[in-house]
Amino acid sequence: MNYKIAVIPGDGIGPEIVGASTKVLDKIGEKFNHTFNYTEVLAGGVAIDATGSPLPQETVDICKASDAVILGALGGPKWDNLPGDKRPEAGLLGIRKALGLYANLRPAILYEELKAACPLKPEIAGEGLDIMVVRELTGDVYFGEKGRDGDEAAWDIMKYTRPEVLRIARKAFEIAMKRNKKVTNVDKANVLEVSRFWRSCVLEVAKDFPEVELNHLYVDNAAMQLVINPKQFDVIVTGNLFGDILSDEASMITGSIGMLPSASLSDGKFGMYEPIHGSAPDIAGQDKANPIATIISVAMMLRFSLDLIKEADCIEAAVKKTLAQGYRTGDIYSEGMKLVGTVEMGQKIIENL
Ligand SMILES: NC(=O)c1ccc[n+]([C@@H]2O[C@H](COP(=O)([O-])OP(=O)(O)OC[C@H]3O[C@@H](n4cnc5c(N)ncnc54)[C@H](O)[C@@H]3O)[C@@H](O)[C@H]2O)c1
Ligand SMILES: CC(C)[C@H](C(=O)O)[C@@H](O)C(=O)O
Ligand SMILES: [Mg+2]
């Protein structure tokens, strides 16, 4: 089969990690007889430099005409002083919104091989830690009304509508039905009206899933529970802002932010696949970035958007094998392991496909 893939390398380490993952995908194509046709498009800082806009219309059009999108990371210090709507990050929010990608699945899995990189005590992290953070991605304070009154005040309105909450809650319950049938709703319903509303919508959807156990945590408690008892979680469903923060926290439990992939999905098969981390300006261009989050994001693309399950399994198995052989980028390195760069990590994974 032939597949059309839009590729947004972006800024900082973006081109390095995306380069490693498309090489993995090419090898999968060879092995399983598929052709992946890439169209590289601009977004973020590099798009600002080339076109003046963080999200050129051409990028949106090409993404819409593709089967799926792979994104590296957008943003960096060079563009930090631009006004909000001109920043690289506005390009990321814009593409998520334009493609209707309301459900962001961020699986935090602690690989057996990476136990030494997990900062939690072994008895806390335990065996087989596997959490799915389902983050709402096109609403909340990210997309509410914004304003600024000169030097006096500024505001970003936190708002959710009923259809927005119902659809993300449904997604979370459907995912839980295929896992351990437990959903933890995370909000701040003790303080925020928007959270009380969110929770009432989640409760409404829960009625359609009587087999799923539902509990609720306030976000501050959830942040604490993630480090004291992460094994209690199966699926976490939460809003855009809380999900952003909690998924970075969950990523560290897996050893590094360089390990956490994500799928940003709409209702159909289409999706954008992006690591949860950023452009890591501190290590950009130095062959130090861990490409695994992006490579596993590509496996998620094969699984969710292209229905290529064997191929996705093959990538995930190759990543595990490479870790079992002791290869580590700096972020997941521990004593006695073999330190490799981005390129070599990618090559080892390809050899293990
Ligand atoms: N999806 C995205 O495009 C995305 C996500 C988060 C942040 N950002 C942007 O990226 C820029 C930098 O943000 P930040 O520094 O807060 O977060 P970051 O995730 O880029 O980096 C945080 C820390 O994690 C490390 N790190 C991140 N990814 C890594 C990897 N693959 N391998 C090894 N180490 C890795 C970095 O070196 C850094 O020390 C900002 O402009 C921010 O807005 C973009
Ligand atoms: C860069 C930023 C807009 C983005 C977000 O907050 O969604 C990032 O932190 C992420 O987690 O994908
Ligand atoms: Mg984030």
Coordinates of C-alpha atoms and ligand atoms in Angstrom, one line a residue:
M1 CA 0.0 0.0 0.0
N2 CA 0.9 3.6 -0.5
Y3 CA 0.5 6.1 2.3
K4 CA 0.7 9.9 2.3
I5 CA 2.4 11.2 5.4
A6 CA 2.9 14.9 6.1
V7 CA 6.0 15.6 8.1
I8 CA 6.6 18.7 10.3
P9 CA 10.2 18.5 11.6
G10 CA 10.0 21.9 13.3
D11 CA 12.6 23.4 15.5
G12 CA 15.5 22.5 17.8
I13 CA 15.9 18.7 18.0
G14 CA 12.7 18.3 15.8
P15 CA 14.6 17.5 12.6
E16 CA 16.9 15.0 14.4
I17 CA 14.2 13.0 16.0
V18 CA 11.9 13.1 13.0
G19 CA 14.8 12.0 10.8
A20 CA 15.5 9.0 13.0
S21 CA 11.8 8.0 12.9
T22 CA 11.2 8.3 9.2
K23 CA 14.2 6.1 8.6
V24 CA 12.6 3.5 10.9
L25 CA 9.4 3.9 8.9
D26 CA 11.2 3.4 5.6
K27 CA 12.7 0.1 6.9
I28 CA 9.2 -0.9 7.9
G29 CA 8.0 -0.1 4.4
E30 CA 10.8 -2.3 2.9
K31 CA 10.1 -5.2 5.3
F32 CA 6.3 -5.2 4.9
N33 CA 6.0 -3.9 1.4
H34 CA 4.5 -0.4 1.9
T35 CA 5.5 2.9 0.5
F36 CA 5.4 5.9 2.7
N37 CA 5.4 9.1 0.7
Y38 CA 6.5 12.1 2.8
T39 CA 5.7 15.7 2.2
E40 CA 7.8 17.9 4.5
V41 CA 6.0 21.1 5.5
L42 CA 6.9 24.1 7.7
A43 CA 5.5 25.1 11.0
G44 CA 6.8 26.8 14.1
G45 CA 10.0 28.9 14.2
V46 CA 11.4 27.7 10.9
A47 CA 8.1 28.7 9.3
I48 CA 8.2 32.1 10.9
D49 CA 11.8 32.6 9.5
A50 CA 10.8 31.4 6.0
T51 CA 7.3 32.8 5.6
G52 CA 6.5 35.1 8.5
S53 CA 3.8 32.8 9.8
P54 CA 4.1 30.0 12.4
L55 CA 1.5 28.0 10.4
P56 CA 1.4 28.7 6.6
Q57 CA -2.0 27.7 5.0
E58 CA -0.1 25.3 2.7
T59 CA 0.9 23.3 5.8
V60 CA -2.7 22.9 6.9
D61 CA -3.8 22.0 3.4
I62 CA -1.1 19.3 2.9
C63 CA -1.8 17.8 6.4
K64 CA -5.5 17.6 5.6
A65 CA -4.7 15.8 2.3
S66 CA -2.5 13.2 4.1
D67 CA -3.3 10.0 5.8
A68 CA -1.4 11.1 9.0
V69 CA 1.0 13.7 10.2
I70 CA 4.4 13.3 12.1
L71 CA 5.5 16.3 14.1
G72 CA 8.8 16.8 15.8
A73 CA 8.7 19.9 18.1
L74 CA 8.1 23.6 17.7
G75 CA 9.5 26.6 19.5
G76 CA 12.8 27.9 20.9
P77 CA 14.5 30.9 22.5
K78 CA 14.9 32.7 19.1
W79 CA 11.2 33.3 18.9
D80 CA 10.4 33.8 22.6
N81 CA 9.8 37.5 22.5
L82 CA 7.2 37.5 19.7
P83 CA 3.6 38.2 20.6
G84 CA 1.5 35.2 21.6
D85 CA -0.3 34.7 18.3
K86 CA 3.0 35.0 16.3
R87 CA 5.0 32.5 18.3
P88 CA 5.9 29.0 17.1
E89 CA 3.7 27.5 19.7
A90 CA 0.7 29.3 18.1
G91 CA 1.5 27.1 15.0
L92 CA 1.2 24.0 17.1
L93 CA -2.1 25.0 18.7
G94 CA -3.3 26.2 15.2
I95 CA -2.6 22.9 13.5
R96 CA -4.3 20.9 16.3
K97 CA -7.4 23.1 16.0
A98 CA -7.4 23.1 12.2
L99 CA -7.2 19.3 12.1
G100 CA -9.8 18.9 14.8
L101 CA -7.4 16.8 17.0
Y102 CA -9.3 16.9 20.2
A103 CA -8.0 13.7 21.8
N104 CA -4.4 13.5 22.9
L105 CA -3.4 10.0 24.0
R106 CA -0.1 10.0 26.0
P107 CA 0.8 6.5 27.1
A108 CA 3.3 6.4 30.0
I109 CA 4.8 2.9 30.1
L110 CA 7.8 2.0 32.2
Y111 CA 9.8 -0.6 30.3
E112 CA 11.4 -3.3 32.4
E113 CA 14.7 -2.4 30.8
L114 CA 14.5 1.2 32.0
K115 CA 13.8 0.6 35.6
A116 CA 17.2 2.1 36.5
A117 CA 16.3 5.3 34.8
C118 CA 13.0 5.7 36.7
P119 CA 13.6 8.2 39.6
L120 CA 11.0 6.5 41.8
K121 CA 12.0 3.7 44.3
P122 CA 11.5 0.3 42.7
E123 CA 8.8 -0.7 45.2
I124 CA 6.8 2.4 44.2
A125 CA 7.2 2.2 40.4
G126 CA 6.6 -1.6 40.6
E127 CA 6.2 -4.0 37.7
G128 CA 4.4 -3.2 34.5
L129 CA 3.5 0.5 35.1
D130 CA 1.2 1.5 32.2
I131 CA -0.8 4.7 32.4
M132 CA -2.8 6.2 29.5
V133 CA -3.2 10.0 29.9
V134 CA -6.2 11.1 27.7
R135 CA -5.7 14.9 27.4
E136 CA -8.3 17.1 25.8
L137 CA -6.4 19.1 23.2
T138 CA -8.5 21.8 21.5
G139 CA -10.3 23.5 24.4
D140 CA -9.7 24.9 27.9
V141 CA -7.6 28.0 28.8
Y142 CA -5.5 27.3 25.7
F143 CA -8.3 28.4 23.3
G144 CA -10.5 30.6 25.5
E145 CA -10.8 34.3 25.2
K146 CA -7.5 36.2 26.0
G147 CA -6.9 39.7 26.8
R148 CA -4.4 42.2 28.2
D149 CA -5.0 45.6 29.7
G150 CA -1.5 47.1 29.1
D151 CA 0.7 46.8 32.2
E152 CA -2.4 46.4 34.5
A153 CA -3.8 42.9 33.9
A154 CA -4.1 39.9 31.6
W155 CA -6.4 37.0 31.3
D156 CA -7.0 33.7 29.5
I157 CA -10.5 32.3 30.0
M158 CA -10.8 28.6 31.0
K159 CA -13.9 27.4 29.2
Y160 CA -15.3 24.0 28.2
T161 CA -18.5 23.3 26.3
R162 CA -20.7 20.2 26.8
P163 CA -19.9 18.6 23.4
E164 CA -16.2 19.1 24.0
V165 CA -16.3 17.3 27.4
L166 CA -18.7 14.6 26.3
R167 CA -16.5 13.5 23.4
I168 CA -13.2 13.4 25.3
A169 CA -14.9 11.5 28.2
R170 CA -16.4 9.0 25.7
K171 CA -12.9 8.5 24.2
A172 CA -11.4 7.8 27.6
F173 CA -14.1 5.3 28.6
E174 CA -13.8 3.5 25.2
I175 CA -10.0 3.3 25.8
A176 CA -10.5 2.0 29.3
M177 CA -12.8 -0.7 28.1
K178 CA -9.9 -2.1 26.1
R179 CA -7.6 -1.8 29.1
N180 CA -8.1 -2.4 32.8
K181 CA -11.5 -0.7 32.9
K182 CA -10.6 2.1 35.3
V183 CA -10.9 5.9 34.6
T184 CA -9.6 8.6 36.9
N185 CA -11.0 11.9 36.1
V186 CA -8.7 14.8 37.1
D187 CA -10.1 18.3 37.6
K188 CA -10.2 21.1 40.1
A189 CA -13.9 20.8 41.0
N190 CA -13.3 22.1 44.5
V191 CA -12.5 25.5 43.1
L192 CA -13.4 25.9 39.4
E193 CA -16.9 26.2 37.9
V194 CA -15.5 24.8 34.7
S195 CA -14.3 21.7 36.5
R196 CA -17.7 21.2 38.2
F197 CA -19.2 21.3 34.8
W198 CA -16.5 19.0 33.3
R199 CA -17.1 16.5 36.1
S200 CA -20.9 16.5 35.6
C201 CA -20.3 15.7 31.9
V202 CA -17.9 12.9 32.7
L203 CA -20.5 11.4 35.1
E204 CA -23.1 11.6 32.3
V205 CA -20.9 9.6 29.9
A206 CA -20.0 7.1 32.7
K207 CA -23.6 5.9 32.7
D208 CA -23.0 4.3 29.3
F209 CA -20.0 2.4 30.7
P210 CA -21.2 0.5 33.8
E211 CA -18.3 -1.9 33.7
V212 CA -15.7 0.9 34.0
E213 CA -14.7 2.0 37.5
L214 CA -14.6 5.8 37.7
N215 CA -13.0 7.9 40.4
H216 CA -12.1 11.6 40.7
L217 CA -9.0 13.4 41.9
Y218 CA -8.3 17.0 42.2
V219 CA -5.3 17.9 40.0
D220 CA -3.0 18.9 42.9
N221 CA -3.7 15.5 44.6
A222 CA -3.3 13.7 41.2
A223 CA 0.2 15.3 40.8
M224 CA 1.2 13.9 44.2
Q225 CA -0.4 10.5 43.6
L226 CA 1.6 10.1 40.4
V227 CA 4.8 10.0 42.3
I228 CA 3.6 8.2 45.5
N229 CA 1.3 5.5 44.0
P230 CA 1.4 5.6 40.1
K231 CA 0.2 2.0 40.0
Q232 CA -3.3 3.0 40.9
F233 CA -3.8 4.6 37.5
D234 CA -5.1 3.0 34.3
V235 CA -6.7 5.8 32.2
I236 CA -6.5 9.4 33.3
V237 CA -8.9 11.8 31.6
T238 CA -8.3 15.5 32.0
G239 CA -8.4 18.9 30.4
N240 CA -5.8 20.5 28.2
L241 CA -3.8 22.4 30.8
F242 CA -3.8 19.8 33.5
G243 CA -3.1 17.1 30.9
D244 CA -0.1 19.0 29.6
I245 CA 1.4 19.2 33.1
L246 CA 0.6 15.7 34.3
S247 CA 1.9 14.1 31.1
D248 CA 5.3 15.6 31.6
E249 CA 5.2 14.4 35.2
A250 CA 4.1 10.9 34.1
S251 CA 6.9 10.8 31.4
M252 CA 9.6 11.1 34.1
I253 CA 8.3 7.9 35.7
T254 CA 9.1 6.1 32.5
G255 CA 12.7 7.3 32.8
S256 CA 12.7 10.4 30.6
I257 CA 10.5 12.9 28.7
G258 CA 12.4 11.5 25.7
M259 CA 10.4 8.3 26.0
L260 CA 6.8 9.5 25.9
P261 CA 5.0 9.4 22.5
S262 CA 1.6 10.7 21.7
A263 CA -1.3 10.5 19.3
S264 CA -3.5 13.5 18.6
L265 CA -6.8 12.2 17.2
S266 CA -10.0 13.4 15.7
D267 CA -13.1 11.2 15.2
G268 CA -12.0 9.3 12.2
K269 CA -8.7 7.5 11.5
F270 CA -6.7 10.7 10.9
G271 CA -4.2 11.8 13.5
M272 CA -1.0 13.7 14.2
Y273 CA 1.8 11.9 16.0
E274 CA 4.2 13.8 18.2
P275 CA 6.5 13.2 21.1
I276 CA 5.3 15.0 24.2
H277 CA 8.5 16.8 24.7
G278 CA 9.6 20.1 23.2
S279 CA 12.4 21.3 21.0
A280 CA 15.1 20.9 23.7
P281 CA 17.2 23.9 22.6
D282 CA 19.8 22.9 25.2
I283 CA 20.8 19.8 23.3
A284 CA 19.7 20.7 19.7
G285 CA 22.1 19.9 16.9
Q286 CA 24.3 17.8 19.1
D287 CA 23.1 14.3 18.3
K288 CA 22.1 13.9 22.0
A289 CA 18.3 13.7 21.7
N290 CA 16.4 10.5 22.5
P291 CA 14.5 9.6 19.3
I292 CA 12.4 6.9 21.0
A293 CA 9.4 9.1 21.9
T294 CA 9.1 10.0 18.2
I295 CA 9.7 6.5 17.0
I296 CA 7.0 5.1 19.2
S297 CA 4.7 7.9 18.1
V298 CA 5.2 6.6 14.6
A299 CA 4.2 3.1 15.9
M300 CA 1.1 4.7 17.2
M301 CA 0.5 6.2 13.8
L302 CA 0.7 2.8 12.2
R303 CA -1.7 1.3 14.7
F304 CA -4.3 4.1 14.9
S305 CA -4.3 5.8 11.5
L306 CA -3.1 3.2 9.1
D307 CA -4.3 -0.1 10.7
L308 CA -0.9 -1.6 10.4
I309 CA -0.8 -3.5 13.6
K310 CA 2.0 -6.0 12.9
E311 CA 4.2 -3.2 11.7
A312 CA 3.5 -1.2 14.9
D313 CA 4.2 -4.2 17.0
C314 CA 7.5 -4.7 15.1
I315 CA 8.7 -1.1 16.0
E316 CA 7.8 -1.5 19.6
A317 CA 9.5 -4.8 19.9
A318 CA 12.6 -3.4 18.2
V319 CA 12.7 -0.5 20.7
K320 CA 12.5 -2.9 23.6
K321 CA 15.2 -5.1 22.1
T322 CA 17.5 -2.2 21.6
L323 CA 17.0 -1.1 25.3
A324 CA 17.6 -4.7 26.4
Q325 CA 20.9 -4.7 24.5
G326 CA 21.9 -1.8 26.7
Y327 CA 21.9 1.1 24.2
R328 CA 21.0 4.4 25.9
T329 CA 20.9 8.1 25.0
G330 CA 22.1 10.4 27.7
D331 CA 18.7 11.1 29.2
I332 CA 18.1 7.4 30.1
Y333 CA 21.7 6.5 30.6
S334 CA 22.7 4.5 33.7
E335 CA 26.0 3.0 34.7
G336 CA 27.2 0.0 32.7
M337 CA 25.0 0.9 29.7
K338 CA 26.2 1.8 26.2
L339 CA 25.9 5.6 25.6
V340 CA 24.7 6.4 22.0
G341 CA 23.6 9.5 20.1
T342 CA 20.3 10.1 18.3
V343 CA 21.5 8.7 15.0
E344 CA 23.1 5.5 16.4
M345 CA 20.0 4.8 18.6
G346 CA 17.9 5.0 15.4
Q347 CA 20.3 2.7 13.6
K348 CA 20.2 0.1 16.4
I349 CA 16.4 0.2 16.4
I350 CA 16.4 -0.3 12.6
E351 CA 18.8 -3.3 12.9
N352 CA 16.4 -4.8 15.4
L353 CA 13.2 -4.4 13.3
Ligands
LIG1 N1 5.1 19.6 21.1 C1 5.9 20.6 21.0 O1 6.2 21.1 19.9 C2 6.5 21.2 22.2 C3 6.3 20.6 23.5 C4 6.9 21.2 24.6 C5 7.6 22.3 24.5 N2 7.8 22.9 23.3 C6 8.6 24.1 23.1 O2 10.0 23.6 23.1 C7 10.8 24.7 23.7 C8 11.6 24.2 24.9 O3 10.7 23.9 25.9 P1 11.2 23.2 27.3 O4 12.6 23.4 27.5 O5 10.3 23.7 28.3 O6 10.8 21.7 27.2 P2 11.6 20.5 26.4 O7 10.7 19.3 26.5 O8 12.0 21.0 25.1 O9 12.9 20.2 27.3 C9 12.9 20.0 28.7 C10 14.1 19.2 29.1 O10 14.0 17.9 28.6 C11 15.1 17.5 27.7 N3 14.5 16.8 26.6 C12 13.4 17.0 25.9 N4 13.2 16.1 24.9 C13 14.3 15.3 25.0 C14 14.7 14.2 24.2 N5 14.0 13.7 23.2 N6 15.9 13.5 24.6 C15 16.6 14.0 25.6 N7 16.3 15.0 26.4 C16 15.1 15.7 26.1 C17 15.7 18.9 27.3 O11 17.0 18.7 26.9 C18 15.4 19.7 28.5 O12 16.4 19.6 29.4 C19 9.8 25.8 24.0 O13 9.8 26.7 23.0 C20 8.5 25.1 24.2 O14 7.4 26.0 23.9 C21 7.2 22.4 22.2
LIG2 C1 4.3 23.8 23.2 C2 3.0 23.7 23.8 C3 2.0 24.5 23.0 C4 2.5 22.2 24.0 C5 1.2 22.2 24.8 O1 1.1 22.9 25.8 O2 0.3 21.6 24.4 C6 3.5 21.3 24.6 O3 3.8 21.6 25.9 C7 2.9 19.9 24.5 O4 2.8 19.2 25.6 O5 2.6 19.4 23.4
MG3 MG 3.7 20.0 27.2

